[in-house]
PDB file of C-alpha atoms in Angstrom:
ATOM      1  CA  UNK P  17     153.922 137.399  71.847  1.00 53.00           C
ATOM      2  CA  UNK P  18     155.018 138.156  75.313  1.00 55.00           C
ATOM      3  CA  UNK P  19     151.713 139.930  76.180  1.00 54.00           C
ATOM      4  CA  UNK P  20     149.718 136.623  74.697  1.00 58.00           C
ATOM      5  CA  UNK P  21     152.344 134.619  77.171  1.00 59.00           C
ATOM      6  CA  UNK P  22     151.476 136.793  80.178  1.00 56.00           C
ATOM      7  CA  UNK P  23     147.613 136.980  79.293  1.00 59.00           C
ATOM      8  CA  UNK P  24     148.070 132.896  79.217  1.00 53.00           C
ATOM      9  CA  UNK P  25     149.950 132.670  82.700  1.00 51.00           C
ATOM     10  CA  UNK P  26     147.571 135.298  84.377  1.00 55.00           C
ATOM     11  CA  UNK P  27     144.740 132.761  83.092  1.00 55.00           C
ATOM     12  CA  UNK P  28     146.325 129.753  84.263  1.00 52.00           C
ATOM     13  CA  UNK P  29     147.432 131.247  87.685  1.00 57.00           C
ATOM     14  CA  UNK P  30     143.425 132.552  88.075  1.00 54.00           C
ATOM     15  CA  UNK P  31     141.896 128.978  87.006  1.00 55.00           C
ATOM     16  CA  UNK P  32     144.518 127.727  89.143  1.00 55.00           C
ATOM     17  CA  UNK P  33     143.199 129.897  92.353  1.00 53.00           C
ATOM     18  CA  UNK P  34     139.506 129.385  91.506  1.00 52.00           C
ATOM     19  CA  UNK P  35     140.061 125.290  91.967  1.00 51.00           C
ATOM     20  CA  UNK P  36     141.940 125.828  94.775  1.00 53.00           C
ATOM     21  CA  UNK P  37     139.478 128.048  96.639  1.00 59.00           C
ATOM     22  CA  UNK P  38     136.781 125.798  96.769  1.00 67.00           C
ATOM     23  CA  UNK P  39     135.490 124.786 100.004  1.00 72.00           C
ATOM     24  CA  UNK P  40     132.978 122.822 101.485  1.00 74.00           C
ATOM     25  CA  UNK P  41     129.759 124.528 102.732  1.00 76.00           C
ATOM     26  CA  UNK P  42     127.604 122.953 105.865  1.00 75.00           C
ATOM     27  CA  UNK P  43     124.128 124.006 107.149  1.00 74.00           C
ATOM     28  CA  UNK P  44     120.790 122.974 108.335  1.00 71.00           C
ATOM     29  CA  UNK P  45     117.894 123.006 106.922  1.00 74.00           C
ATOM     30  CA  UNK P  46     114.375 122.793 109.077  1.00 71.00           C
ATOM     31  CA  UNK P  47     111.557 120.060 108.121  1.00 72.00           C
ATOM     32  CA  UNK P  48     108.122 121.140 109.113  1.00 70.00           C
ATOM     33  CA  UNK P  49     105.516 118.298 108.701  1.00 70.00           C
ATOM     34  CA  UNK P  50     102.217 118.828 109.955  1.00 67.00           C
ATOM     35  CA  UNK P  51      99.804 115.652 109.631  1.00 64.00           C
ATOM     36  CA  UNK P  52      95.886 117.071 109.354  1.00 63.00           C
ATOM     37  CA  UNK P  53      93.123 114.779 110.807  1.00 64.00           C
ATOM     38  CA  UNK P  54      91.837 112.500 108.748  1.00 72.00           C
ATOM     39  CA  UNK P  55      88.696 110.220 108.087  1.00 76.00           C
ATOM     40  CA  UNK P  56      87.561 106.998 107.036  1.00 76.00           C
ATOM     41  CA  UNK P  57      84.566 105.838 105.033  1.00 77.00           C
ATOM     42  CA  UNK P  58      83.601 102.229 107.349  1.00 76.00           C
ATOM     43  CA  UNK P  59      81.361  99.823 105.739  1.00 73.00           C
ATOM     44  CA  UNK P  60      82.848 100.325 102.405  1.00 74.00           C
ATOM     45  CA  UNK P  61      84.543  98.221  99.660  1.00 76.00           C
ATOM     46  CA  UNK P  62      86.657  99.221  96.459  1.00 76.00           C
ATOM     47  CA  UNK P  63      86.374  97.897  93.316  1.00 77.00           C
ATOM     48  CA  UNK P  64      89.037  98.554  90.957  1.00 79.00           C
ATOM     49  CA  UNK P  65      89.296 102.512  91.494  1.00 77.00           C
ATOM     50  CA  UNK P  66      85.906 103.029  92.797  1.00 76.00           C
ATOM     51  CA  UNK P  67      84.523 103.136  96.457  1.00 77.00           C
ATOM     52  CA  UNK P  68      81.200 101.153  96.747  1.00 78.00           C
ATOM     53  CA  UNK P  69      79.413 102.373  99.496  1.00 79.00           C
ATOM     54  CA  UNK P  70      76.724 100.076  99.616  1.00 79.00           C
ATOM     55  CA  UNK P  71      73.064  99.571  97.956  1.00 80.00           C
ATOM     56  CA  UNK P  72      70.191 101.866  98.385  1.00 77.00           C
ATOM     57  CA  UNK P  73      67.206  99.520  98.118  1.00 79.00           C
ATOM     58  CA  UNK P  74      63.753 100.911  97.554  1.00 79.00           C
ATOM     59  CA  UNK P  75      62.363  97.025  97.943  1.00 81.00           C
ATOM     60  CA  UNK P  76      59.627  95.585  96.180  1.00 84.00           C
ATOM     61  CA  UNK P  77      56.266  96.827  95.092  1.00 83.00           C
ATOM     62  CA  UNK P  78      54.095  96.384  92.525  1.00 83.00           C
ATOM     63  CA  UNK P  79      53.853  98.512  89.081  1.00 78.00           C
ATOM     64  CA  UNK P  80      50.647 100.154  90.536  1.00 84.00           C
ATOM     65  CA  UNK P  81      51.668 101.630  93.852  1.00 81.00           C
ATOM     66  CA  UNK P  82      52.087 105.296  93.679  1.00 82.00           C
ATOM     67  CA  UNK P  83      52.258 105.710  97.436  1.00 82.00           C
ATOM     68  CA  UNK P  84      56.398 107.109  98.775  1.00 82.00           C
ATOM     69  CA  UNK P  85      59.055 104.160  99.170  1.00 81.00           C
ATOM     70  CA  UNK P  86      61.686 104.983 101.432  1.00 81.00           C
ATOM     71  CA  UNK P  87      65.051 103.257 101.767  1.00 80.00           C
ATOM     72  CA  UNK P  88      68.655 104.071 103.548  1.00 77.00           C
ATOM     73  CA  UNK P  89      72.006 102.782 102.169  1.00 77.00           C
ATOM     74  CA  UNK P  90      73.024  99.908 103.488  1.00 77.00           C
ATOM     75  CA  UNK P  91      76.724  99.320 103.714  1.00 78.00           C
ATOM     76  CA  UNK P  92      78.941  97.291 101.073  1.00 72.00           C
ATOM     77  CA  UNK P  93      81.044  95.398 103.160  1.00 74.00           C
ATOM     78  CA  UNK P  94      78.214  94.730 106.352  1.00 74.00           C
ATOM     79  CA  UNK P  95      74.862  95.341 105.313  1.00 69.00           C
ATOM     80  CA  UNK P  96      74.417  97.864 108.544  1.00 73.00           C
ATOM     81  CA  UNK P  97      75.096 101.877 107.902  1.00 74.00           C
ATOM     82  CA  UNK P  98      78.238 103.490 106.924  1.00 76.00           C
ATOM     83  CA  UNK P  99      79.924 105.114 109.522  1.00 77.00           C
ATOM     84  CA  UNK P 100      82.659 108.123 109.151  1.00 78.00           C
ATOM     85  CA  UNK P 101      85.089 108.194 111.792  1.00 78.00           C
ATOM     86  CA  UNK P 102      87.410 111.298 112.366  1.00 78.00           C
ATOM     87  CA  UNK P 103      90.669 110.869 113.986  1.00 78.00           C
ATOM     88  CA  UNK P 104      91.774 113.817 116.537  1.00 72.00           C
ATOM     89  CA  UNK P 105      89.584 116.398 118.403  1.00 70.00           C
ATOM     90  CA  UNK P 106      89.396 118.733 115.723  1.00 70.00           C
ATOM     91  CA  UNK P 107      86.098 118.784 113.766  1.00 69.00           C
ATOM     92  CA  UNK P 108      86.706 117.918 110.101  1.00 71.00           C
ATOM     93  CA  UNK P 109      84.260 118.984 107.351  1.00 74.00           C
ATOM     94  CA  UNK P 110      83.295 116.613 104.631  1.00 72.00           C
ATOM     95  CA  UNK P 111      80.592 116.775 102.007  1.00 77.00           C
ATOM     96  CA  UNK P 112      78.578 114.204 100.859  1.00 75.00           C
ATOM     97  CA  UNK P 113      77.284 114.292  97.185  1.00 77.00           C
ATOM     98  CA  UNK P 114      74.872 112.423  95.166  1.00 78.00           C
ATOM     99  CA  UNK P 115      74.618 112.631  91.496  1.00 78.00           C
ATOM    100  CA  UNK P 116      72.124 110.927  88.671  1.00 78.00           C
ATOM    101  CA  UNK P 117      73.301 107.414  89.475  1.00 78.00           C
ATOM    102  CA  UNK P 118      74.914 105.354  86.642  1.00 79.00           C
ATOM    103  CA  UNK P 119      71.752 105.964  84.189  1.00 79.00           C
ATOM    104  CA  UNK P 120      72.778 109.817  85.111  1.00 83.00           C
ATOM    105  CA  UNK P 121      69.069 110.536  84.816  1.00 84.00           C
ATOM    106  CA  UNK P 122      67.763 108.980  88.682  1.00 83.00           C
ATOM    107  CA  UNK P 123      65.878 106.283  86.975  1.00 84.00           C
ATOM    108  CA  UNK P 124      66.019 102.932  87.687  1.00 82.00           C
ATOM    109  CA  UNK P 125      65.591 100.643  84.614  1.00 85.00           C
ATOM    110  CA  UNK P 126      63.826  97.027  84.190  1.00 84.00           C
ATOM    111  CA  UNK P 127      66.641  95.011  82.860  1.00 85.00           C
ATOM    112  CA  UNK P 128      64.216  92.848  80.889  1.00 89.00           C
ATOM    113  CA  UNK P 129      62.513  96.045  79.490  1.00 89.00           C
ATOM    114  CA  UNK P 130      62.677  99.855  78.264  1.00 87.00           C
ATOM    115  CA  UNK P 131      60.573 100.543  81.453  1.00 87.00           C
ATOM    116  CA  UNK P 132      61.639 103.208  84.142  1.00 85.00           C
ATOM    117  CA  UNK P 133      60.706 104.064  87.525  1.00 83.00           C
ATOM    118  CA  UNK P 134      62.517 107.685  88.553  1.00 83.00           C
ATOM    119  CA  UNK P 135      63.434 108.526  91.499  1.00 83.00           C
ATOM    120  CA  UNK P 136      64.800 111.282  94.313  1.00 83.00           C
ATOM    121  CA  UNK P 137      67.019 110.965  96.782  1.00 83.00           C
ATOM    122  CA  UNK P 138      66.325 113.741  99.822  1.00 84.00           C
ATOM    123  CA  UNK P 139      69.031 115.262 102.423  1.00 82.00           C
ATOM    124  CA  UNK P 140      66.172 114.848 105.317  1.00 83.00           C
ATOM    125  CA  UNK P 141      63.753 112.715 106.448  1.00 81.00           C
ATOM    126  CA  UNK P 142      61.220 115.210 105.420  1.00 88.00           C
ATOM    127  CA  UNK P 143      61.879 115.344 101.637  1.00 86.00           C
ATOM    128  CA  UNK P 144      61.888 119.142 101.957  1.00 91.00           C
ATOM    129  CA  UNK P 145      65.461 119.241 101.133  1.00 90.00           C
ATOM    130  CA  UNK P 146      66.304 117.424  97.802  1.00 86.00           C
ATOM    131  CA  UNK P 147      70.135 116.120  96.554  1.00 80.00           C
ATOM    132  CA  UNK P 148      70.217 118.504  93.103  1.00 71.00           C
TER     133      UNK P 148
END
């Protein structure tokens, strides 16, 4: 019994110490931020979750022509180009890409018919080098 008692002060008087020895610790800790350049998308508008970058209008022709219609985006928001401006000196790379359009196919369709009219969109002014 006197060996349990001893075991049970020896506890106390160690639980005791640890509580007592506590301490508070101070230090510093460094904070690195480093803020990239960015860019902006001008001429554009959202809607909902999506960017809408503007229109790319191919005009009006008739269902005969077969001759190449041209067109450039014109901007959402002003009807002039889109512009992307870079903040910083730094040159920033972006790419631009261009997928089947909403009929995932580049077609446009007649919305009062099952007609078509497909289309390519080029990466020059030549229409050497085509958006795949």
């Amino acid at each position: 019994m006197k060996n349990i008692q001893k075991s049970l002060l020896a506890a106390l008087i160690v639980a005791g110490y640890a509580v007592n020895t506590q301490a508070a610790v101070t230090g510093q800790v460094d904070v690195k931020l480093n803020i990239s350049t960015g860019c902006t998308v001008g001429g554009s508008q959202t809607e909902g979750n999506m960017n809408k970058f503007g229109t790319l209008d191919f005009g009006k022709t008739s269902g005969t022509w077969n001759n190449v219609l041209t067109a450039e985006v014109a901007s959402a928001a002003t009807g002039g180009n889109i512009s992307v401006t870079c903040d910083g000196t730094d040159p920033v790379d972006f790419t631009v890409a261009i997928d089947g359009g909403e009929r995932t196919d580049r077609t446009l369709k007649n919305t009062a018919s099952a007609d078509v009219v497909a289309y390519n969109v080029y990466r020059d002014a030549a229409r050497t080098n085509l958006y795949v």
